[in-house]
mmCIF file of C-alpha atoms and ligand atoms in Angstrom:
data_model
loop_
_atom_site.group_PDB
_atom_site.id
_atom_site.type_symbol
_atom_site.label_atom_id
_atom_site.label_comp_id
_atom_site.label_asym_id
_atom_site.label_seq_id
_atom_site.Cartn_x
_atom_site.Cartn_y
_atom_site.Cartn_z
ATOM 1 C CA MET A 1 2.983 -32.055 4.148
ATOM 2 C CA PRO A 2 1.563 -28.478 4.076
ATOM 3 C CA LEU A 3 2.714 -26.169 1.322
ATOM 4 C CA LEU A 4 4.008 -22.732 2.084
ATOM 5 C CA SER A 5 4.100 -20.192 -0.783
ATOM 6 C CA VAL A 6 6.393 -17.222 -0.590
ATOM 7 C CA VAL A 7 5.191 -14.316 -2.761
ATOM 8 C CA ILE A 8 7.983 -11.867 -3.646
ATOM 9 C CA PRO A 9 7.321 -8.785 -5.669
ATOM 10 C CA ALA A 10 10.435 -7.688 -7.508
ATOM 11 C CA TYR A 11 11.032 -4.494 -9.463
ATOM 12 C CA ASN A 12 14.533 -3.947 -10.868
ATOM 13 C CA GLU A 13 16.013 -6.360 -8.415
ATOM 14 C CA GLU A 14 18.525 -8.061 -10.670
ATOM 15 C CA ALA A 15 21.298 -7.487 -8.152
ATOM 16 C CA MET A 16 19.466 -9.081 -5.213
ATOM 17 C CA LEU A 17 17.505 -11.763 -6.931
ATOM 18 C CA PRO A 18 20.122 -14.674 -7.060
ATOM 19 C CA LYS A 19 20.970 -14.083 -3.401
ATOM 20 C CA THR A 20 17.285 -14.022 -2.359
ATOM 21 C CA VAL A 21 16.649 -17.272 -4.196
ATOM 22 C CA SER A 22 19.621 -19.022 -2.591
ATOM 23 C CA VAL A 23 18.956 -17.738 0.938
ATOM 24 C CA LEU A 24 15.296 -18.710 0.788
ATOM 25 C CA THR A 25 16.002 -22.117 -0.800
ATOM 26 C CA GLU A 26 18.590 -22.910 1.826
ATOM 27 C CA LEU A 27 16.335 -21.835 4.690
ATOM 28 C CA LEU A 28 13.089 -23.480 3.482
ATOM 29 C CA SER A 29 14.381 -26.796 2.212
ATOM 30 C CA GLY A 30 14.507 -29.509 4.790
ATOM 31 C CA GLN A 31 11.776 -27.960 6.823
ATOM 32 C CA VAL A 32 8.581 -29.792 7.969
ATOM 33 C CA PHE A 33 6.676 -28.172 5.120
ATOM 34 C CA SER A 34 7.285 -28.016 1.411
ATOM 35 C CA TYR A 35 7.558 -24.598 -0.255
ATOM 36 C CA GLU A 36 7.274 -22.664 -3.512
ATOM 37 C CA LEU A 37 8.762 -19.264 -4.296
ATOM 38 C CA ILE A 38 6.687 -17.104 -6.568
ATOM 39 C CA PHE A 39 8.482 -14.123 -7.944
ATOM 40 C CA VAL A 40 6.377 -11.392 -9.503
ATOM 41 C CA ASP A 41 8.419 -9.220 -11.849
ATOM 42 C CA ASP A 42 6.627 -5.888 -11.705
ATOM 43 C CA GLY A 43 7.593 -4.826 -15.226
ATOM 44 C CA SER A 44 11.362 -4.400 -14.411
ATOM 45 C CA THR A 45 13.464 -2.597 -16.900
ATOM 46 C CA ASP A 46 16.656 -4.525 -16.048
ATOM 47 C CA HIS A 47 17.425 -8.293 -16.234
ATOM 48 C CA THR A 48 15.272 -9.253 -13.293
ATOM 49 C CA TRP A 49 12.977 -11.417 -15.481
ATOM 50 C CA ASP A 50 16.009 -13.285 -16.967
ATOM 51 C CA ARG A 51 17.215 -14.001 -13.459
ATOM 52 C CA ILE A 52 13.852 -15.286 -12.389
ATOM 53 C CA ARG A 53 13.653 -17.518 -15.426
ATOM 54 C CA GLN A 54 17.130 -18.876 -14.868
ATOM 55 C CA ALA A 55 16.204 -19.580 -11.187
ATOM 56 C CA ALA A 56 12.955 -21.332 -12.295
ATOM 57 C CA GLU A 57 14.851 -23.538 -14.789
ATOM 58 C CA THR A 58 17.231 -24.834 -12.205
ATOM 59 C CA ALA A 59 14.827 -25.154 -9.209
ATOM 60 C CA PRO A 60 11.369 -26.644 -9.629
ATOM 61 C CA ASP A 61 10.098 -24.822 -6.523
ATOM 62 C CA VAL A 62 10.724 -21.387 -8.108
ATOM 63 C CA HIS A 63 7.939 -19.829 -10.242
ATOM 64 C CA GLY A 64 7.835 -16.483 -11.994
ATOM 65 C CA VAL A 65 5.198 -14.094 -13.241
ATOM 66 C CA HIS A 66 6.113 -11.227 -15.505
ATOM 67 C CA PHE A 67 3.958 -8.109 -15.836
ATOM 68 C CA SER A 68 3.696 -6.314 -19.145
ATOM 69 C CA ARG A 69 4.633 -3.052 -17.374
ATOM 70 C CA ASN A 70 5.051 -1.671 -13.855
ATOM 71 C CA PHE A 71 1.818 -1.945 -12.002
ATOM 72 C CA GLY A 72 3.030 -1.294 -8.533
ATOM 73 C CA LYS A 73 3.880 -3.404 -5.539
ATOM 74 C CA ASP A 74 0.316 -3.995 -4.446
ATOM 75 C CA ALA A 75 -0.741 -5.281 -7.826
ATOM 76 C CA ALA A 76 2.374 -7.614 -7.846
ATOM 77 C CA ILE A 77 1.416 -8.973 -4.451
ATOM 78 C CA CYS A 78 -2.116 -9.616 -5.685
ATOM 79 C CA ALA A 79 -0.860 -11.458 -8.718
ATOM 80 C CA GLY A 80 1.480 -13.572 -6.596
ATOM 81 C CA LEU A 81 -1.296 -14.537 -4.230
ATOM 82 C CA ALA A 82 -3.522 -15.471 -7.150
ATOM 83 C CA GLN A 83 -0.893 -17.860 -8.407
ATOM 84 C CA ALA A 84 0.094 -19.296 -5.008
ATOM 85 C CA ARG A 85 -1.191 -22.805 -4.232
ATOM 86 C CA GLY A 86 0.118 -22.929 -0.673
ATOM 87 C CA ASP A 87 -1.951 -23.769 2.459
ATOM 88 C CA CYS A 88 -0.427 -20.535 3.697
ATOM 89 C CA CYS A 89 1.338 -17.720 1.924
ATOM 90 C CA VAL A 90 4.084 -15.377 3.051
ATOM 91 C CA VAL A 91 4.517 -12.021 1.349
ATOM 92 C CA MET A 92 7.980 -10.538 1.577
ATOM 93 C CA ASP A 93 10.267 -8.037 -0.131
ATOM 94 C CA CYS A 94 12.856 -9.127 -2.639
ATOM 95 C CA ASP A 95 15.718 -7.223 -0.953
ATOM 96 C CA LEU A 96 15.908 -9.350 2.150
ATOM 97 C CA GLN A 97 15.096 -6.406 4.345
ATOM 98 C CA HIS A 98 12.447 -8.704 5.735
ATOM 99 C CA PRO A 99 14.621 -11.251 7.674
ATOM 100 C CA PRO A 100 13.836 -14.767 6.133
ATOM 101 C CA GLN A 101 14.243 -16.428 9.505
ATOM 102 C CA THR A 102 11.054 -14.709 10.602
ATOM 103 C CA ILE A 103 9.111 -16.925 8.161
ATOM 104 C CA LEU A 104 9.756 -19.928 10.404
ATOM 105 C CA GLU A 105 8.386 -17.979 13.397
ATOM 106 C CA MET A 106 5.310 -17.051 11.335
ATOM 107 C CA TYR A 107 4.871 -20.632 10.262
ATOM 108 C CA LYS A 108 4.854 -21.798 13.878
ATOM 109 C CA LEU A 109 2.119 -19.364 14.728
ATOM 110 C CA TRP A 110 0.151 -20.524 11.687
ATOM 111 C CA GLU A 111 0.477 -24.111 12.921
ATOM 112 C CA GLN A 112 -1.022 -22.942 16.222
ATOM 113 C CA GLY A 113 -4.090 -21.777 14.349
ATOM 114 C CA TYR A 114 -3.479 -18.136 13.566
ATOM 115 C CA GLU A 115 -4.801 -17.139 10.133
ATOM 116 C CA VAL A 116 -2.989 -13.846 9.594
ATOM 117 C CA VAL A 117 0.485 -13.334 11.012
ATOM 118 C CA GLU A 118 1.645 -9.772 10.756
ATOM 119 C CA GLY A 119 5.309 -8.843 10.601
ATOM 120 C CA VAL A 120 5.657 -5.838 12.765
ATOM 121 C CA LYS A 121 8.637 -3.538 12.472
ATOM 122 C CA HIS A 122 10.523 -3.552 15.696
ATOM 123 C CA SER A 123 13.012 -1.044 14.345
ATOM 124 C CA ARG A 124 12.869 0.581 11.006
ATOM 125 C CA GLY A 125 16.584 0.225 10.051
ATOM 126 C CA ARG A 126 18.622 3.118 8.801
ATOM 127 C CA GLU A 127 16.353 5.857 7.551
ATOM 128 C CA SER A 128 16.579 9.615 7.237
ATOM 129 C CA LEU A 129 14.840 11.672 9.882
ATOM 130 C CA TRP A 130 12.614 13.206 7.273
ATOM 131 C CA HIS A 131 11.570 9.779 5.955
ATOM 132 C CA ARG A 132 10.804 8.494 9.395
ATOM 133 C CA ALA A 133 8.735 11.608 10.256
ATOM 134 C CA SER A 134 6.733 11.516 7.067
ATOM 135 C CA ALA A 135 6.069 7.762 7.309
ATOM 136 C CA GLY A 136 4.991 8.328 10.962
ATOM 137 C CA LEU A 137 2.548 11.032 9.763
ATOM 138 C CA PHE A 138 1.186 8.873 7.010
ATOM 139 C CA TYR A 139 0.544 5.883 9.208
ATOM 140 C CA LYS A 140 -1.172 8.175 11.858
ATOM 141 C CA ILE A 141 -3.596 9.420 9.242
ATOM 142 C CA MET A 142 -4.051 5.992 7.677
ATOM 143 C CA SER A 143 -4.703 4.472 11.076
ATOM 144 C CA SER A 144 -7.409 6.975 11.976
ATOM 145 C CA ALA A 145 -8.864 6.856 8.444
ATOM 146 C CA THR A 146 -9.122 3.040 8.376
ATOM 147 C CA LYS A 147 -9.688 2.616 12.152
ATOM 148 C CA ILE A 148 -6.891 0.040 12.093
ATOM 149 C CA ASP A 149 -3.584 0.573 13.816
ATOM 150 C CA MET A 150 -1.003 0.490 11.097
ATOM 151 C CA ARG A 151 1.790 2.446 12.733
ATOM 152 C CA SER A 152 4.351 -0.279 12.492
ATOM 153 C CA ALA A 153 2.699 -2.394 9.791
ATOM 154 C CA SER A 154 4.614 -3.779 6.931
ATOM 155 C CA ASP A 155 3.944 -5.842 3.869
ATOM 156 C CA PHE A 156 5.727 -8.838 5.556
ATOM 157 C CA LYS A 157 2.872 -11.230 6.404
ATOM 158 C CA LEU A 158 1.718 -14.766 6.471
ATOM 159 C CA LEU A 159 -1.729 -15.387 5.333
ATOM 160 C CA ASP A 160 -3.813 -18.582 5.700
ATOM 161 C CA ARG A 161 -5.549 -19.892 2.520
ATOM 162 C CA LYS A 162 -8.885 -18.561 3.834
ATOM 163 C CA ALA A 163 -7.385 -15.111 4.268
ATOM 164 C CA VAL A 164 -5.780 -15.280 0.815
ATOM 165 C CA GLN A 165 -9.118 -16.281 -0.730
ATOM 166 C CA SER A 166 -10.946 -13.421 0.902
ATOM 167 C CA LEU A 167 -8.257 -10.942 -0.213
ATOM 168 C CA LEU A 168 -8.569 -12.218 -3.786
ATOM 169 C CA SER A 169 -12.314 -11.860 -3.622
ATOM 170 C CA MET A 170 -12.090 -8.122 -3.086
ATOM 171 C CA PRO A 171 -12.969 -6.625 -6.368
ATOM 172 C CA GLU A 172 -11.369 -3.218 -6.085
ATOM 173 C CA ARG A 173 -8.795 -2.187 -8.620
ATOM 174 C CA LYS A 174 -6.798 -0.043 -6.273
ATOM 175 C CA GLY A 175 -5.950 -2.361 -3.498
ATOM 176 C CA PHE A 176 -3.641 -1.421 -0.664
ATOM 177 C CA PHE A 177 -2.359 -4.768 0.685
ATOM 178 C CA ARG A 178 -1.468 -3.432 4.069
ATOM 179 C CA ALA A 179 -4.919 -2.027 4.798
ATOM 180 C CA GLN A 180 -6.819 -4.846 3.111
ATOM 181 C CA SER A 181 -5.028 -7.578 5.048
ATOM 182 C CA ALA A 182 -5.940 -5.825 8.282
ATOM 183 C CA TRP A 183 -9.492 -5.158 7.155
ATOM 184 C CA ILE A 184 -10.341 -8.810 6.448
ATOM 185 C CA GLY A 185 -10.023 -9.683 10.153
ATOM 186 C CA PHE A 186 -9.319 -13.310 11.024
ATOM 187 C CA ARG A 187 -7.441 -14.683 13.984
ATOM 188 C CA SER A 188 -4.191 -12.702 13.894
ATOM 189 C CA ALA A 189 -0.894 -12.653 15.663
ATOM 190 C CA SER A 190 2.173 -10.491 15.268
ATOM 191 C CA VAL A 191 5.879 -11.247 15.059
ATOM 192 C CA TYR A 192 8.465 -8.486 15.558
ATOM 193 C CA PHE A 193 11.366 -8.088 13.243
ATOM 194 C CA ASP A 194 14.147 -5.648 12.703
ATOM 195 C CA VAL A 195 14.293 -4.127 9.220
ATOM 196 C CA GLN A 196 17.570 -5.182 7.688
ATOM 197 C CA GLU A 197 19.893 -3.077 5.582
ATOM 198 C CA ARG A 198 19.381 -3.356 1.829
ATOM 199 C CA GLU A 199 22.596 -4.924 0.541
ATOM 200 C CA LEU A 200 22.362 -4.342 -3.214
ATOM 201 C CA GLY A 201 20.356 -2.192 -5.429
ATOM 202 C CA LYS A 202 18.462 0.780 -4.122
ATOM 203 C CA SER A 203 15.053 1.653 -2.752
ATOM 204 C CA LYS A 204 12.414 2.060 -5.440
ATOM 205 C CA TRP A 205 10.675 4.899 -3.569
ATOM 206 C CA SER A 206 11.479 8.503 -4.026
ATOM 207 C CA THR A 207 10.023 11.112 -1.735
ATOM 208 C CA ILE A 208 7.578 12.219 -4.434
ATOM 209 C CA SER A 209 6.368 8.661 -5.114
ATOM 210 C CA LEU A 210 5.900 8.044 -1.427
ATOM 211 C CA VAL A 211 3.915 11.272 -1.041
ATOM 212 C CA ARG A 212 1.713 10.284 -3.996
ATOM 213 C CA TYR A 213 1.293 6.685 -2.654
ATOM 214 C CA ALA A 214 0.325 8.063 0.734
ATOM 215 C CA LEU A 215 -2.219 10.563 -0.621
ATOM 216 C CA THR A 216 -3.851 8.052 -2.953
ATOM 217 C CA ASN A 217 -4.236 5.491 -0.164
ATOM 218 C CA ILE A 218 -5.516 8.040 2.369
ATOM 219 C CA LEU A 219 -8.142 9.298 -0.160
ATOM 220 C CA ASN A 220 -8.964 5.748 -1.193
ATOM 221 C CA TYR A 221 -9.564 4.490 2.271
ATOM 222 C CA SER A 222 -11.506 7.325 3.794
ATOM 223 C CA THR A 223 -14.204 9.837 2.897
ATOM 224 C CA LEU A 224 -12.632 12.300 5.342
ATOM 225 C CA ALA A 225 -11.682 14.766 2.555
ATOM 226 C CA MET A 226 -15.331 14.913 1.386
ATOM 227 C CA GLN A 227 -16.475 15.541 4.936
ATOM 228 C CA ILE A 228 -14.000 18.472 5.085
ATOM 229 C CA VAL A 229 -15.824 19.974 2.105
ATOM 230 C CA THR A 230 -19.078 19.895 4.079
ATOM 231 C CA PHE A 231 -17.320 21.389 7.098
ATOM 232 C CA ALA A 232 -15.867 24.196 4.898
ATOM 233 C CA GLY A 233 -19.322 24.874 3.594
ATOM 234 C CA ALA A 234 -20.717 25.224 7.120
ATOM 235 C CA VAL A 235 -17.976 27.566 8.176
ATOM 236 C CA VAL A 236 -18.505 29.758 5.068
ATOM 237 C CA PHE A 237 -22.272 29.782 5.769
ATOM 238 C CA LEU A 238 -21.612 30.997 9.308
ATOM 239 C CA LEU A 239 -19.452 33.788 8.066
ATOM 240 C CA ALA A 240 -22.147 34.633 5.539
ATOM 241 C CA VAL A 241 -24.766 35.000 8.197
ATOM 242 C CA ILE A 242 -22.605 37.248 10.359
ATOM 243 C CA LEU A 243 -21.645 39.347 7.373
ATOM 244 C CA SER A 244 -25.170 39.786 6.066
ATOM 245 C CA VAL A 245 -26.483 40.843 9.441
ATOM 246 C CA GLN A 246 -23.765 43.492 9.588
ATOM 247 C CA THR A 247 -24.463 44.580 6.018
ATOM 248 C CA LEU A 248 -28.244 44.880 6.633
ATOM 249 C CA ILE A 249 -27.715 46.881 9.769
ATOM 250 C CA ARG A 250 -25.514 49.278 7.919
ATOM 251 C CA TYR A 251 -27.973 49.567 5.024
ATOM 252 C CA PHE A 252 -30.955 50.350 7.189
ATOM 253 C CA SER A 253 -29.016 52.775 9.395
ATOM 254 C CA GLY A 254 -28.204 54.627 6.195
ATOM 255 C CA ASN A 255 -24.484 54.455 6.240
ATOM 256 C CA SER A 256 -23.735 51.673 3.834
ATOM 257 C CA VAL A 257 -20.247 52.251 2.434
ATOM 258 C CA GLU A 258 -19.097 51.391 -1.086
ATOM 259 C CA GLY A 259 -17.441 48.136 0.022
ATOM 260 C CA PHE A 260 -15.776 47.256 -3.275
ATOM 261 C CA THR A 261 -12.704 45.801 -1.561
ATOM 262 C CA THR A 262 -14.983 43.590 0.474
ATOM 263 C CA VAL A 263 -16.739 42.364 -2.642
ATOM 264 C CA ILE A 264 -13.450 41.438 -4.304
ATOM 265 C CA LEU A 265 -12.108 39.683 -1.228
ATOM 266 C CA LEU A 266 -15.340 37.777 -0.760
ATOM 267 C CA LEU A 267 -15.468 36.737 -4.381
ATOM 268 C CA LEU A 268 -11.897 35.465 -4.271
ATOM 269 C CA PHE A 269 -12.372 33.669 -1.007
ATOM 270 C CA LEU A 270 -15.572 31.974 -1.977
ATOM 271 C CA GLY A 271 -14.196 31.149 -5.464
ATOM 272 C CA SER A 272 -11.247 29.335 -4.001
ATOM 273 C CA VAL A 273 -13.240 27.439 -1.403
ATOM 274 C CA ILE A 274 -15.606 26.284 -4.154
ATOM 275 C CA MET A 275 -12.759 25.286 -6.471
ATOM 276 C CA ILE A 276 -10.854 23.327 -3.875
ATOM 277 C CA SER A 277 -14.045 21.578 -2.849
ATOM 278 C CA LEU A 278 -14.792 20.702 -6.497
ATOM 279 C CA GLY A 279 -11.286 19.382 -6.774
ATOM 280 C CA ILE A 280 -11.734 17.022 -3.814
ATOM 281 C CA ILE A 281 -15.073 15.827 -5.026
ATOM 282 C CA GLY A 282 -13.563 15.446 -8.471
ATOM 283 C CA TYR A 283 -10.907 13.221 -7.072
ATOM 284 C CA TYR A 284 -13.445 10.857 -5.629
ATOM 285 C CA ILE A 285 -15.391 10.893 -8.887
ATOM 286 C CA ALA A 286 -12.207 10.019 -10.803
ATOM 287 C CA GLN A 287 -11.716 7.086 -8.408
ATOM 288 C CA ILE A 288 -15.275 5.863 -9.032
ATOM 289 C CA TYR A 289 -14.722 6.276 -12.724
ATOM 290 C CA GLN A 290 -11.597 4.150 -12.584
ATOM 291 C CA GLU A 291 -13.341 1.431 -10.576
ATOM 292 C CA VAL A 292 -16.329 1.400 -12.956
ATOM 293 C CA GLN A 293 -14.044 0.951 -15.956
ATOM 294 C CA GLN A 294 -13.203 -2.479 -14.441
ATOM 295 C CA ARG A 295 -9.794 -2.613 -16.020
ATOM 296 C CA PRO A 296 -7.643 -5.582 -14.811
ATOM 297 C CA ARG A 297 -5.310 -4.757 -11.855
ATOM 298 C CA TYR A 298 -2.369 -6.096 -13.768
ATOM 299 C CA ILE A 299 -1.537 -7.709 -17.089
ATOM 300 C CA ILE A 300 0.689 -10.844 -17.171
ATOM 301 C CA SER A 301 2.840 -11.083 -20.242
ATOM 302 C CA GLU A 302 4.806 -14.187 -19.401
ATOM 303 C CA MET A 303 4.829 -17.000 -16.815
ATOM 304 C CA THR A 304 7.238 -19.813 -16.082
HETATM 305 N N1 LIG B 1 8.491 -3.158 -5.714
HETATM 306 C C1 LIG B 1 7.608 -3.572 -6.670
HETATM 307 N N2 LIG B 1 7.108 -2.621 -7.523
HETATM 308 C C2 LIG B 1 7.345 -1.258 -7.418
HETATM 309 C C3 LIG B 1 8.269 -0.906 -6.385
HETATM 310 C C4 LIG B 1 8.799 -1.870 -5.532
HETATM 311 O O1 LIG B 1 7.292 -4.777 -6.808
HETATM 312 O O2 LIG B 1 6.896 -0.522 -8.194
HETATM 313 C C5 LIG B 1 9.112 -4.195 -4.766
HETATM 314 C C6 LIG B 1 10.605 -4.195 -4.691
HETATM 315 O O3 LIG B 1 11.162 -5.001 -5.625
HETATM 316 C C7 LIG B 1 10.846 -4.796 -3.288
HETATM 317 C C8 LIG B 1 9.616 -4.267 -2.499
HETATM 318 O O4 LIG B 1 8.648 -3.889 -3.483
HETATM 319 O O5 LIG B 1 10.766 -6.229 -3.351
HETATM 320 C C9 LIG B 1 10.037 -3.135 -1.587
HETATM 321 O O6 LIG B 1 10.642 -2.136 -2.325
HETATM 322 P P1 LIG B 1 11.889 -1.331 -1.803
HETATM 323 O O7 LIG B 1 12.869 -2.191 -1.173
HETATM 324 O O8 LIG B 1 12.339 -0.449 -2.924
HETATM 325 O O9 LIG B 1 11.131 -0.417 -0.727
HETATM 326 P P2 LIG B 1 11.652 0.018 0.700
HETATM 327 O O10 LIG B 1 12.232 -1.195 1.352
HETATM 328 O O11 LIG B 1 12.712 1.066 0.453
HETATM 329 O O12 LIG B 1 10.489 0.527 1.383
HETATM 330 MG MG1 LIG B 2 13.447 -2.518 0.698
#
């Protein structure tokens, strides 16, 4: 019997956890495959870990990993995949916004030989207009940066053992699961799902954290920003040529004015272009520095 692992990152999900466990257990037991549930507690500050432990004590198919602090959803997914022993692994949210029934559809596609089955958002559920618009913009930029269409991508996926292995072999510290699982390739298929309402608890993302997440991932997955620096340099050079020709003509025709204002403006303009460029390059250097440090992606403090 093939084994299906379900990897579930959970951060402050004490309200949802018992329900998630019972819904998944009910759905997955008595199927043609055996299953295991791997909950990764991403350093929750509530009783999530106690709930996971309780569930693991009563059900042998439930396992738990506890981080020493909050390392982020992508790190939690990575840890879960590293623990999973299944022939295929499904990654899903803890809040049941990813409809569990879809797992069975994904499994059928896996049986047909697909190695990566993407959950694609058919509708995004109830969301503010602002959220929808900014998410749209983010995925547009990400899609063109990574050359992978991610406009309706989600973290709800089924991965074959081979795909899991290649994901785990990627050494980067700052992984972005959504982009990585598209990058690895493999025979892939999609299933559509409607994002459900979150019943209990609340979303872990504030607008600021989403903006930060978006910026980090855009900069991590493309060198576009550095190319902008080169482009800015070229534009400034062009301006410099035009301005020097004009200045020389004035000088030789004998009516060079005391252009003190021009000097101040030029200094300020060039100064800020240089500073911004340095900042962008500095960002990439910081990323390189962090990768070179080779710190672990996450630290596990306890396991069931
Ligand atoms: N999550 C996590 N670490 C974090 C933030 C979120 O593991 O730092 C988990 C969370 O427990 C949930 C999933 O990621 O299982 C999606 O989070 P959420 O429902 O808050 O996001 P949304 O559905 O609003 O995009
Ligand atoms: Mg959610």
